[in-house]
Amino acid sequence: MATEDFTNAVLVIHGGAGIITRSQLGDRAPEFHDVLLNALSDGYKAWQAGLSSIEIVVSAVTVLENSPLFNAGRGSVLTHTGGVEMDAALMRGSDLGAGAVTQLTAARNPIHVARHVMDNSPFVMLAGSGADQYVEENDLPTEPQSYFITDARQAQLDQQRTSGTISLSEDNKFGTVGAVAVDVRGDVAAATSTGGMTNKHYGRVGDSPIIGAGTFADNHSCAVSATGHGEYFIRTTCAASIASRIRWGNQSLRDASDSVICDELKVLGGSGGIIALTPDGTAVTTINCSGMYRGVVTESGDVYTAIFEPGSGTWTRFAC
Amino acid sequence: MATEDFTNAVLVIHGGAGIITRSQLGDRAPEFHDVLLNALSDGYKAWQAGLSSIEIVVSAVTVLENSPLFNAGRGSVLTHTGGVEMDAALMRGSDLGAGAVTQLTAARNPIHVARHVMDNSPFVMLAGSGADQYVEENDLPTEPQSYFITDARQAQLDQQRTSGTISLSEDNKFGTVGAVAVDVRGDVAAATSTGGMTNKHYGRVGDSPIIGAGTFADNHSCAVSATGHGEYFIRTTCAASIASRIRWGNQSLRDASDSVICDELKVLGGSGGIIALTPDGTAVTTINCSGMYRGVVTESGDVYTAIFEPGSGTWTRFAC
């Protein structure tokens, strides 16, 4: 099974899973590793400063949303009508606090909106034009469409439109981003942010903003952020299922993740992966496809980033 | 704990939970019992005909959506802008098939739209104006706003607007509807439909259309439909949590439902209830508040409907 194990982890991040081949990526791998390292660095600084696990995951996801390389925030894929529709969610393991937004079209950092919903509203989830209205009424930072849309995403949409398909193919689902962290108090948190799928219609909602599907955190078990073919992650309540197997079935984090990703999801036909972390710093990255942009930083500042199969990444250490 | 147990059940329905008092209800209780009996009757006929559990729950929920007494379909509560925004979801326990829609403004039967999404699209969940567009493009039946809006709901909104609050109070959350069923093959299914909460803003999404929160079904454990203060049901992944405690923790249906509704949810402050059913016909209705419109029919056509505390209902038998 395609699982990597880590101990003493404080932050794990992903930038999407799918069929990633070395030939497709060409000589661009270092660009991806650099952004992953920047996200881990910002999150690690928050951990060192004793900030909450929510601050840590938001710090890391903000870096990934701001990078045009990943399908979240800037660089989100384009819908059928040529714009962005962005989703995000986060959850706090200490009290099951949660916030989620779907179909944002203008917020610079969707994960900040999800956090604002969690911290300042009586709601958990906002959708559609009402979510944009929430951003506007609360004066949260926005950007024009030109900020979000990259040449690469426009080319993907043009190709999809020409072929006349709604993309559920691997090639266009890369890049959902996410993070799981544990703070010095032992509280876990999870965050996920995505632009969804290229050429999507009908206000399709994937797993990322669904609490229990793409995003879940509970101090009784673990924090999970998922990426992949969202419909299957919703049907299996993927993130909550991993947590439940640990809490109620006494499974290890590794066994629970393997069972859900490499068995249950794979049988249904759902490809993708997850990152997960328990309050004691045990972490896994699990995929049932060829690659996932991912990274881990441990208490001591040892840092690992990888794209392809387990063990294919490199370890370095932050100067701290 | 406020749980009722049943055996040999084939269909359980609810029409919302909350603080329901005998004085509020006055002499209108028979009207509610009549609609519950009609929903059970249609579902029981589908069961007798050997139809699937999806057909059974859709039959029952259709009756409840068509009644102006409940907060789903016709009779949905009104949003801040005076219209309806309806959500629905359903799930099949044999293969985890699922469909969900949120923020429908015109579809006559939201549960039929959720089923169409499950049966005919590559998606699980559609939201916002895109969901309405899906209804239109697939020629699903719609109605003008006048069909949905009742005098009672208009009066509720006027009262809420006058007081300037977004309603999260019990008085205005009554009436989400749902059903769980098991067919002659032993396959379970769950369905939930709601108009959400009176005077809602910002495209708030509650638990009803969230797979794992308000709606869940898995032949390995049970089918669940929830009703109540949705934000808490999302944070606890209520429906999936009951199923997981059964599947992974070897808890009984009753213990799992009691733990989630009367312990975990209540500690967080979330009021409401659930109906749940296992493939062997064991069923519960569990509430942590004073009442839930509910009903059960067994294999032999024995039928129970109730509104207040456990045991307060009456048994009759269908002529069959």
XYZ file of C-alpha atoms in Angstrom:
640
model
C 0.000 0.000 0.000
C 1.208 3.458 -0.812
C 1.533 4.889 2.681
C 4.400 6.794 4.265
C 4.738 6.983 8.073
C 6.167 9.805 10.146
C 6.655 10.413 13.875
C 7.004 13.667 15.811
C 5.286 15.486 12.946
C 3.772 18.906 13.637
C 2.519 19.774 10.155
C 1.734 17.775 7.007
C 0.624 19.415 3.755
C -0.540 18.322 0.323
C -0.939 20.032 -3.029
C -3.149 17.471 -4.755
C -2.948 13.842 -5.881
C -3.403 12.082 -9.195
C -1.524 10.501 -12.046
C 1.626 12.594 -11.840
C 4.391 11.365 -14.126
C 8.011 12.431 -14.182
C 7.774 13.144 -17.912
C 4.728 15.415 -17.475
C 6.415 17.336 -14.702
C 9.672 17.681 -16.664
C 12.137 20.030 -14.997
C 9.449 21.843 -13.000
C 9.653 19.657 -9.881
C 11.925 22.118 -8.013
C 9.273 24.862 -8.356
C 6.719 22.647 -6.596
C 9.178 21.599 -3.889
C 9.986 25.282 -3.251
C 6.351 26.223 -2.656
C 5.828 23.173 -0.425
C 8.924 24.186 1.598
C 7.633 27.758 1.934
C 4.278 26.504 3.199
C 5.957 24.174 5.699
C 8.248 26.998 6.808
C 5.408 29.423 7.525
C 3.482 26.715 9.372
C 6.538 25.652 11.350
C 7.166 29.248 12.449
C 3.592 29.386 13.734
C 4.164 26.110 15.615
C 7.425 27.406 17.104
C 5.625 30.563 18.238
C 3.180 28.362 20.156
C 0.217 29.330 18.008
C -2.844 27.104 17.649
C -3.116 24.279 15.155
C -5.713 26.385 13.311
C -3.110 29.157 12.874
C -0.585 26.593 11.656
C -2.816 25.039 8.988
C -4.098 28.444 7.842
C -0.500 29.720 7.509
C 0.491 26.771 5.355
C -2.643 26.771 3.187
C -2.345 30.523 2.599
C 1.062 29.972 0.937
C -0.406 27.230 -1.266
C -3.472 29.340 -2.192
C -1.204 32.268 -3.123
C 0.923 30.110 -5.430
C -0.362 29.865 -9.028
C 1.000 26.297 -9.233
C -1.823 24.710 -7.232
C -5.576 24.465 -7.846
C -6.682 26.714 -4.964
C -6.957 30.490 -4.641
C -4.683 31.979 -7.313
C -4.282 29.363 -10.065
C -7.674 27.720 -9.475
C -9.045 25.799 -12.432
C -11.796 27.430 -14.483
C -15.473 26.507 -14.599
C -17.589 26.058 -17.712
C -18.221 29.808 -17.827
C -14.514 30.656 -17.575
C -14.375 31.933 -13.998
C -13.180 30.519 -10.693
C -15.417 28.871 -8.073
C -13.401 28.177 -4.967
C -14.176 25.996 -1.933
C -12.468 25.743 1.451
C -13.027 24.249 4.882
C -11.238 23.958 8.187
C -11.897 22.156 11.450
C -10.529 22.289 14.989
C -10.094 19.024 16.851
C -10.479 20.378 20.384
C -14.161 21.355 20.109
C -15.178 20.274 16.587
C -15.354 23.946 15.542
C -15.689 24.133 11.750
C -16.153 26.561 8.869
C -16.735 25.878 5.171
C -17.457 27.869 2.029
C -18.228 26.817 -1.504
C -18.458 28.674 -4.833
C -16.513 31.780 -3.815
C -15.667 33.839 -6.882
C -13.657 36.758 -5.517
C -12.137 36.115 -2.073
C -8.355 36.234 -2.257
C -7.929 33.476 0.334
C -10.891 31.098 0.621
C -9.377 29.466 3.720
C -9.532 32.854 5.501
C -13.245 33.079 4.669
C -13.866 29.576 6.053
C -12.058 30.622 9.216
C -14.092 33.827 9.483
C -17.304 31.792 9.185
C -16.095 29.477 11.974
C -14.969 32.289 14.273
C -17.616 34.953 13.680
C -20.884 33.453 12.441
C -23.493 31.043 13.797
C -23.074 29.005 10.601
C -20.756 26.208 9.518
C -21.257 26.249 5.747
C -22.130 28.949 3.210
C -22.737 28.322 -0.509
C -23.333 30.123 -3.783
C -23.847 33.839 -4.180
C -24.581 34.108 -0.452
C -20.990 33.122 0.312
C -19.700 35.955 -1.903
C -22.130 38.301 -0.164
C -20.681 37.230 3.214
C -17.166 38.110 1.949
C -18.357 41.517 0.792
C -20.331 42.408 3.931
C -17.427 41.408 6.163
C -14.865 43.359 4.111
C -12.686 40.313 3.509
C -9.967 40.841 0.865
C -10.999 40.167 -2.744
C -9.222 40.156 -6.086
C -10.375 40.629 -9.679
C -10.713 37.502 -11.859
C -7.434 38.378 -13.591
C -5.593 37.679 -10.313
C -6.888 34.086 -10.134
C -6.746 33.072 -13.806
C -3.432 31.770 -15.130
C -2.487 31.001 -18.735
C -2.131 27.316 -17.876
C -5.687 27.094 -16.490
C -7.117 28.961 -19.488
C -5.410 26.463 -21.808
C -6.861 23.542 -19.787
C -10.366 24.975 -20.097
C -9.996 25.619 -23.819
C -8.921 22.013 -24.291
C -11.866 20.723 -22.211
C -14.357 22.894 -24.066
C -13.039 21.634 -27.391
C -13.474 18.037 -26.311
C -16.930 18.862 -24.935
C -16.467 16.985 -21.675
C -16.952 17.866 -18.063
C -13.616 17.018 -16.624
C -13.484 14.313 -14.071
C -10.175 13.113 -15.482
C -7.034 12.944 -13.397
C -5.210 15.542 -15.456
C -7.486 18.312 -14.335
C -7.983 17.501 -10.690
C -4.410 18.137 -9.606
C -3.733 20.674 -7.020
C -6.346 20.789 -4.273
C -4.307 21.863 -1.253
C -4.553 20.972 2.400
C -2.813 20.821 5.763
C -3.092 18.984 9.072
C -1.241 20.139 12.185
C -0.863 19.536 15.901
C 0.120 22.385 18.201
C 2.192 22.345 21.389
C -0.995 21.737 23.419
C -1.763 18.567 21.428
C -4.770 20.019 19.593
C -5.120 18.955 15.955
C -6.656 20.868 13.037
C -7.305 20.282 9.336
C -7.745 22.660 6.381
C -8.462 22.089 2.685
C -8.854 24.535 -0.233
C -9.619 23.911 -3.889
C -10.723 25.349 -7.199
C -12.630 22.140 -7.974
C -12.523 20.648 -11.452
C -11.944 22.215 -14.859
C -15.064 23.012 -16.903
C -17.429 22.136 -14.027
C -21.155 22.788 -14.404
C -24.204 23.098 -12.209
C -22.513 24.330 -9.055
C -20.942 20.934 -8.414
C -19.574 20.675 -4.872
C -16.689 18.298 -4.242
C -15.417 16.822 -0.994
C -13.077 19.613 0.109
C -15.705 21.843 1.816
C -17.712 18.911 3.196
C -16.912 18.344 6.868
C -16.279 14.605 7.220
C -15.544 14.048 3.517
C -12.462 16.095 2.530
C -11.787 17.767 5.868
C -12.106 16.518 9.468
C -10.385 16.968 12.835
C -11.130 15.486 16.257
C -8.653 15.274 19.161
C -10.125 11.825 19.950
C -8.634 10.460 16.738
C -6.870 12.567 14.102
C -6.981 15.400 11.566
C -7.412 14.539 7.873
C -7.298 16.505 4.596
C -8.143 14.687 1.363
C -7.589 15.241 -2.352
C -8.830 13.371 -5.392
C -12.061 12.461 -7.148
C -14.364 14.195 -4.688
C -17.600 12.304 -5.332
C -16.078 9.099 -3.950
C -14.667 10.895 -0.923
C -18.159 12.235 -0.129
C -19.835 8.839 -0.494
C -17.313 7.156 1.817
C -17.249 10.120 4.259
C -13.526 9.560 3.779
C -11.971 11.837 6.420
C -14.494 10.992 9.153
C -14.246 7.301 8.307
C -10.491 7.261 8.966
C -11.101 9.038 12.281
C -13.912 6.643 13.255
C -11.879 3.520 12.562
C -9.234 4.879 14.943
C -11.664 6.031 17.628
C -14.169 3.157 17.592
C -12.274 0.315 15.902
C -8.921 0.805 17.674
C -7.200 0.750 14.278
C -3.810 2.415 13.861
C -3.635 5.585 11.780
C -1.807 3.636 9.102
C -4.294 0.758 8.988
C -7.285 3.116 8.955
C -5.824 5.206 6.114
C -4.796 2.141 4.101
C -8.261 0.586 4.495
C -10.143 3.677 3.356
C -7.835 4.872 0.544
C -6.343 1.657 -0.812
C -9.316 -0.645 -0.212
C -12.757 0.973 0.202
C -12.182 3.965 -2.119
C -10.278 1.937 -4.697
C -13.037 -0.706 -4.912
C -15.573 2.038 -5.664
C -13.232 3.510 -8.290
C -12.172 6.660 -6.466
C -8.590 7.821 -6.907
C -6.681 10.230 -4.693
C -5.048 10.440 -1.326
C -5.032 11.886 2.169
C -2.736 13.330 4.781
C -3.523 12.603 8.422
C -2.026 13.331 11.830
C -2.852 12.215 15.375
C -2.412 14.348 18.514
C 0.800 12.423 19.397
C 2.508 13.471 16.138
C 2.055 10.216 14.231
C 1.394 11.094 10.593
C 0.730 9.358 7.284
C 0.428 10.308 3.650
C -1.565 7.689 1.727
C -2.320 7.567 -2.020
C -3.934 5.036 -4.361
C -2.565 6.805 -7.451
C 0.907 7.583 -8.738
C 1.675 10.774 -6.888
C 0.737 13.541 -4.475
C 2.518 16.821 -3.888
C 3.236 16.625 -0.155
C 5.454 17.624 2.712
C 6.035 17.054 6.432
C 7.873 18.985 9.127
C 8.749 17.494 12.512
C 9.236 19.066 15.941
C 12.979 19.305 15.358
C 12.540 21.124 12.028
C 13.347 18.101 9.855
C 11.452 18.604 6.646
C 10.441 16.162 3.901
C 8.908 16.958 0.529
C 7.864 14.471 -2.151
C 5.805 14.132 -5.322
C 5.962 10.508 -6.463
C 5.835 7.099 -4.741
C 6.497 6.675 -0.994
C 10.125 7.252 -0.133
C 10.773 9.249 -3.301
C 11.141 12.556 -1.488
C 14.046 14.295 0.146
C 14.723 15.306 3.764
C 16.330 18.603 4.727
C 16.278 20.618 7.953
C 15.098 24.152 8.632
C 17.666 26.439 10.195
C 16.000 27.276 13.493
C -32.635 8.793 27.197
C -35.380 9.686 24.765
C -35.145 6.706 22.470
C -37.874 4.418 21.160
C -37.026 0.935 19.834
C -38.777 -1.011 17.096
C -38.257 -4.419 15.477
C -39.316 -5.702 12.057
C -39.534 -2.122 10.836
C -39.461 -1.465 7.097
C -39.863 2.319 7.070
C -39.355 5.078 9.632
C -40.139 8.745 8.895
C -39.778 12.092 10.634
C -41.218 15.544 10.090
C -38.816 17.552 12.237
C -37.815 17.800 15.892
C -37.754 20.634 18.395
C -39.571 22.078 21.348
C -43.058 20.944 20.431
C -45.618 21.583 23.176
C -49.162 20.315 23.383
C -50.444 23.853 23.921
C -48.685 25.157 20.771
C -50.036 22.336 18.699
C -53.586 22.772 20.058
C -56.123 20.676 18.209
C -53.966 20.371 15.082
C -52.237 17.107 16.081
C -54.598 14.930 13.969
C -53.628 16.837 10.810
C -49.975 15.958 11.391
C -50.761 12.322 12.206
C -52.786 12.076 8.988
C -49.907 13.247 6.801
C -47.479 10.931 8.597
C -49.870 8.018 8.004
C -50.193 8.908 4.316
C -46.406 8.970 3.950
C -46.077 5.619 5.718
C -48.854 4.179 3.582
C -47.215 5.163 0.288
C -43.864 3.851 1.467
C -45.394 0.610 2.727
C -47.085 0.026 -0.621
C -43.698 0.401 -2.316
C -42.219 -2.101 0.149
C -45.045 -4.563 -0.454
C -44.488 -4.237 -4.206
C -40.883 -5.317 -3.656
C -39.456 -1.974 -4.753
C -36.014 -0.779 -3.632
C -35.394 1.061 -0.374
C -34.658 4.173 -2.475
C -38.190 3.950 -3.963
C -39.631 3.507 -0.477
C -37.925 6.554 1.083
C -38.636 8.719 -1.971
C -42.340 7.729 -1.862
C -42.625 8.706 1.795
C -40.642 11.954 1.507
C -42.665 13.024 -1.533
C -45.858 12.968 0.587
C -44.153 15.049 3.293
C -42.742 17.543 0.740
C -46.183 17.935 -0.831
C -47.815 18.712 2.529
C -47.752 22.396 3.520
C -47.466 21.372 7.198
C -43.780 20.490 7.062
C -40.672 22.565 6.276
C -39.774 20.887 2.981
C -41.025 21.394 -0.566
C -44.434 23.090 -0.294
C -44.541 24.876 3.063
C -40.794 25.497 3.248
C -39.755 28.373 5.512
C -38.744 31.636 3.848
C -35.274 33.125 3.547
C -34.281 36.698 4.315
C -35.356 37.745 0.817
C -38.773 36.099 1.141
C -38.301 33.096 -1.117
C -37.670 29.413 -0.560
C -34.256 27.719 -0.681
C -34.681 23.974 -0.439
C -32.141 21.214 0.237
C -32.411 17.446 -0.106
C -30.217 14.363 -0.094
C -30.558 10.622 -0.364
C -28.209 7.673 -0.062
C -28.311 3.976 -0.908
C -26.702 1.541 1.515
C -25.840 -1.199 -0.981
C -23.217 0.771 -2.914
C -23.000 4.147 -1.129
C -24.722 5.821 -4.088
C -25.718 9.356 -3.113
C -27.256 12.555 -4.464
C -27.659 15.955 -2.827
C -28.881 19.417 -3.788
C -28.903 22.700 -1.925
C -30.553 26.070 -2.560
C -33.189 24.913 -5.027
C -35.755 27.670 -5.583
C -38.259 26.119 -7.985
C -38.179 22.296 -8.071
C -41.509 20.891 -6.887
C -39.886 17.909 -5.178
C -36.276 18.483 -4.108
C -35.877 14.797 -3.202
C -36.614 13.883 -6.848
C -33.818 16.225 -7.940
C -31.377 14.628 -5.492
C -32.353 11.236 -6.891
C -31.889 12.437 -10.475
C -28.393 13.685 -9.588
C -27.566 10.277 -8.061
C -28.971 8.266 -10.971
C -28.029 10.386 -13.982
C -25.035 12.611 -13.274
C -21.370 12.045 -12.431
C -21.864 14.349 -9.411
C -23.004 13.842 -5.830
C -23.806 17.414 -4.775
C -25.002 20.522 -6.623
C -25.395 23.966 -5.028
C -26.689 27.451 -5.746
C -27.944 28.694 -9.076
C -26.248 25.745 -10.773
C -28.639 23.372 -9.002
C -31.636 25.307 -10.391
C -30.007 25.192 -13.815
C -29.714 21.408 -13.519
C -33.467 21.207 -12.770
C -34.268 23.354 -15.802
C -31.978 21.557 -18.247
C -33.312 18.149 -17.193
C -36.960 19.264 -17.424
C -37.709 18.328 -13.823
C -41.082 19.638 -12.548
C -41.065 23.146 -11.087
C -43.639 25.362 -9.408
C -43.992 29.132 -9.008
C -43.086 30.646 -5.621
C -46.795 30.957 -4.788
C -47.010 27.143 -4.657
C -44.346 26.889 -1.956
C -45.196 29.912 0.205
C -47.900 29.454 2.863
C -49.498 32.131 5.040
C -47.974 30.559 8.149
C -44.421 30.764 6.755
C -44.959 34.376 5.621
C -46.074 35.263 9.151
C -42.982 33.565 10.626
C -40.699 35.569 8.344
C -42.470 38.848 9.110
C -42.010 38.169 12.814
C -38.310 37.328 12.337
C -37.703 40.420 10.230
C -39.360 42.600 12.858
C -37.133 41.181 15.578
C -34.096 41.570 13.289
C -32.668 38.151 14.038
C -31.475 35.299 11.894
C -33.499 32.449 13.247
C -31.642 29.642 14.858
C -34.387 29.283 17.444
C -36.331 26.089 17.914
C -39.622 27.635 16.870
C -38.517 28.065 13.317
C -36.622 24.877 12.670
C -39.583 22.534 12.858
C -40.381 20.412 9.956
C -37.357 19.057 8.127
C -38.566 15.717 6.830
C -36.826 12.400 6.333
C -37.165 8.659 5.909
C -35.117 5.497 6.345
C -36.176 2.169 4.889
C -35.078 -1.398 4.301
C -36.392 -3.357 1.330
C -37.113 -7.066 0.973
C -33.513 -7.642 -0.166
C -32.155 -6.121 3.058
C -30.774 -2.963 1.427
C -31.189 0.237 3.463
C -31.622 3.819 2.235
C -31.995 7.282 3.767
C -33.558 10.521 2.493
C -33.876 14.010 3.981
C -35.507 17.199 2.658
C -35.751 20.670 4.184
C -36.468 24.339 3.643
C -33.747 25.251 6.139
C -34.318 28.021 8.656
C -36.557 31.066 8.559
C -34.882 34.353 7.550
C -31.595 32.610 6.634
C -28.814 34.648 5.003
C -25.686 34.043 3.010
C -26.622 30.749 1.410
C -26.320 28.913 4.719
C -26.241 25.145 4.222
C -27.498 22.928 7.046
C -26.924 19.245 7.680
C -29.759 17.786 5.570
C -27.928 17.773 2.192
C -24.544 16.864 3.702
C -23.815 13.163 3.252
C -22.654 11.905 6.670
C -24.220 14.790 8.615
C -28.015 14.739 8.107
C -28.219 11.795 5.718
C -26.293 8.511 5.553
C -26.860 4.870 4.591
C -24.532 1.868 4.533
C -25.623 -1.779 4.548
C -22.670 -2.483 6.887
C -24.388 -0.511 9.645
C -27.623 1.461 9.186
C -29.509 4.273 7.476
C -29.952 7.602 9.310
C -31.918 10.806 8.693
C -31.464 13.707 11.113
C -33.357 16.868 12.011
C -32.462 19.749 14.290
C -29.890 22.511 14.664
C -27.886 21.607 11.580
C -24.561 23.209 12.435
C -24.060 20.759 15.324
C -25.043 17.799 13.173
C -22.402 18.807 10.613
C -19.657 19.243 13.229
C -20.342 15.809 14.749
C -20.870 14.144 11.333
C -23.959 12.891 13.163
C -25.396 10.312 10.760
C -22.032 8.792 9.803
C -20.962 8.774 13.453
C -23.929 6.597 14.461
C -23.097 4.222 11.592
C -19.392 4.117 12.507
C -20.047 3.307 16.159
C -22.092 0.321 14.996
C -19.666 -0.817 12.309
C -16.349 -0.260 14.080
C -17.286 -0.054 17.766
C -19.774 -2.951 17.816
C -22.303 -0.686 19.543
C -26.002 -1.426 19.271
C -28.148 0.921 17.198
C -29.740 2.185 20.386
C -26.442 2.806 22.193
C -24.908 4.516 19.153
C -27.931 6.801 18.695
C -28.159 7.622 22.407
C -24.438 8.435 22.571
C -24.494 10.800 19.600
C -27.847 12.536 20.188
C -28.196 12.544 23.974
C -24.510 12.853 24.881
C -22.139 14.214 22.210
C -24.632 16.571 20.517
C -26.196 17.709 23.768
C -22.813 18.581 25.314
C -22.054 20.809 22.313
C -25.491 22.421 22.614
C -27.152 20.922 19.562
C -30.814 20.004 19.804
C -32.746 17.663 17.549
C -33.151 14.025 16.771
C -32.670 11.168 14.326
C -34.407 8.149 12.912
C -32.269 5.101 12.114
C -32.758 1.578 10.829
C -30.456 -1.426 10.367
C -30.743 -4.015 7.571
C -32.365 -6.493 10.014
C -35.292 -4.144 10.693
C -34.164 -2.836 14.072
C -35.113 0.846 14.294
C -34.873 3.759 16.713
C -36.170 7.278 16.960
C -33.984 9.358 19.290
C -34.483 12.984 20.400
C -32.798 15.281 22.916
C -35.692 17.767 22.798
C -39.371 17.590 23.636
C -40.778 16.192 20.415
C -40.369 14.964 16.877
C -43.090 14.260 14.316
C -42.430 10.624 13.502
C -43.828 7.303 12.382
C -42.892 3.669 11.840
C -44.405 0.837 9.826
C -43.450 -2.814 10.305
C -43.432 -5.799 7.933
C -46.914 -6.792 9.096
C -48.364 -3.336 8.446
C -48.459 -2.279 12.098
C -48.058 1.466 12.097
C -47.057 3.890 14.866
C -47.158 7.694 14.768
C -46.077 10.054 17.544
C -45.191 13.672 18.245
C -44.154 13.970 21.890
C -42.074 11.875 24.315
C -41.261 8.195 23.648
C -44.299 6.008 24.002
C -46.726 8.901 23.493
C -47.842 7.735 20.070
C -50.524 5.372 18.905
C -50.382 2.050 17.037
C -52.824 1.108 14.297
C -52.630 -1.383 11.423
C -52.879 -0.860 7.685
C -55.511 -2.907 5.926
C -53.398 -4.998 3.618
